[in-house]
Amino acid sequence: MNVLGVHVGHDSSAAMVVDGRLVADAAEERFSRVKHDAGLPVRAIESCLEIARLDMPDIDVVAVPTEGDLWPLNDLLDLFGGPHEQSPEMARAARAAERLAGGGLVHPPPRRPVWARRYPLTPGTELVKVGHHLAHAAAAHYTSGHRGRQLIVTLDGIGDGLSGAVWRGEGGRIEPLEQFDGTGSLGWFYGNVTEALGWRHGDEEGTTMGLAAYGDPGRARGALDGFHPRYEGGALVGPHEFSAIHTWREHGAYQWHSPEAVAIAGLATRLGPENVAAEAQRVLEEQVAQVVNPWLEREGTRALACAGGVFLNVKVNQRIWESGRVDRQHVYPNPGDGGLAAGAALHTYHAANPTAEPTQIDHTYLGPAYSSDEIGDLLRARNLESEQRDDLPELVARMLAENQVVAWFQGRMESGPRALGARSILMSPTEAENKDILNERVKYREAFRPFCPSIAAECAGDYIERARPERFMTTAFDVKDGKREDIPAVVHVDGTVRPQTVEREANPGYWEMIDAFGALTGEYAVLNSSFNVRGEPIICHPRDAIRAFYDTGLDCLVMGDNVLTKPRSAARRRAPARLGS
Ligand SMILES: [Fe+2]
């Protein structure tokens, strides 16, 4: 059974599930280079079909993660008629838009030009709608590998009118237990604070979380009380009437503005932005606990699966883990709306195959790969010199030990928001100043945001408290006493890290590089940041990698077995004090 998931909206994306296995997943932003691209995922679909070696007539079901109107999909899937026709559904939507605009619609409703790429549904292909939060829940549950009863919690801004839901996953089935409408949106609350602090709602919440560690929630205690919903005992007891959230389309992506952000910005000026961020983080952790903990108890389970944008917050996930209430905590590695296409496709497969059990996702290398030949041709066509090497792990480990900044472009691109050793920028974690060096030369982002380590899975327990396999950088952990000084470039000001534990089977080359770095320096961990520059999506194509390499202070780019360096890179090499110790 071949199921193509297609999500159109914030983080438009496509995913392919073949006989229950997620074989491809990519967001349109990676191809268009527009972060959070909300357009039609034309190139994402193309990539998924190519990876699965399928054509549209081979697809049994197209699954879309919404209960809403399908009219945006008409252009893509040719649902209702020829290229110049307007479906009755589209005509209704256009009339509604006109009414909203007070009858003064300046532009006629959009219609697809003849040349626009589309994927017409063939008569044998079924179209299935899966609710937004059910798609989030399915992504979490069916990739958790947990076969017994599991609590599933989905929390985000809003989707299909809901901001959150609680589900029971058991025996391959998902049943709804509770749902919360827009007045319960913890995602909007945290997004509004993020906007108030000067960053993008629905994008830069991680920056708010990073800043929070520098603040004291006590100095802004209660200041945000009028801005968030309140949960107790697993129920929404204090719904919050959010002021209208305004949507603004910018360069192909949605942006949001809330009038409440103006008032919160005033608080930040008065109380200090770091203290307001810290209070927002405290509130979020407290409120999520009020949803999760009572339901864990009620369901009598210690297994939890989560998805929805709120669970991008690694400190929230850390609190849940540290509560001691869960033995298994699975956060879907692409918890935001970019994971909806995969979720809708997984749900559709499992609905048709009710006895199929959840399987465990062990990697997110679900995007396109480019062969060494392709990369070699591309480099030659650009007159770029590169060296072909067959000792990449050792070579890169040595360069990192010499404190160089290396871009690592290997194999299939990761789906989801984290670079996990396929499109990564690497540096040694052993020098505190590397954080600033990387920010200055490559990433151009706020100095207070932490970088993260990739740790050889076998050694995770040496570095972090309450260690467990953490393949996808979804949770923060406290660093063990005495270890903070050893990897200072990846430890946040509050003594936590957001690690990726790397298993050899999941990514052999990457694991071997970390192992070789450990043999040289004694630390079996490297700094791993996503291969992109601030505000851009993660690199997908070798072309993007070349552009980023020459547009930043990267020392080296290893792409397939091709190694590119810059003439002056060697001059900046500096052996760290502990090398060889
Ligand atoms: Fe969502």
Short mmCIF file of C-alpha atoms and ligand atoms in Angstrom, two decimals, residues 132-133 136 156-159 308-309 335-337 340, ligand 1:
data_model
loop_
_atom_site.label_atom_id
_atom_site.label_comp_id
_atom_site.label_asym_id
_atom_site.label_seq_id
_atom_site.Cartn_x
_atom_site.Cartn_y
_atom_site.Cartn_z
CA HIS A 132 -4.68 18.04 12.02
CA HIS A 133 -4.19 16.82 15.59
CA HIS A 136 0.23 14.84 14.85
CA ASP A 156 0.46 23.40 19.11
CA GLY A 157 -0.76 26.85 18.07
CA ILE A 158 -3.92 25.79 16.30
CA GLY A 159 -4.97 23.29 13.65
CA GLY A 308 2.76 19.40 17.89
CA GLY A 309 4.99 22.48 17.85
CA PRO A 335 6.78 17.58 15.85
CA GLY A 336 5.71 20.80 14.10
CA ASP A 337 3.43 21.00 11.07
CA LEU A 340 1.85 16.39 9.37
FE FE B 1 0.07 21.71 14.30
#
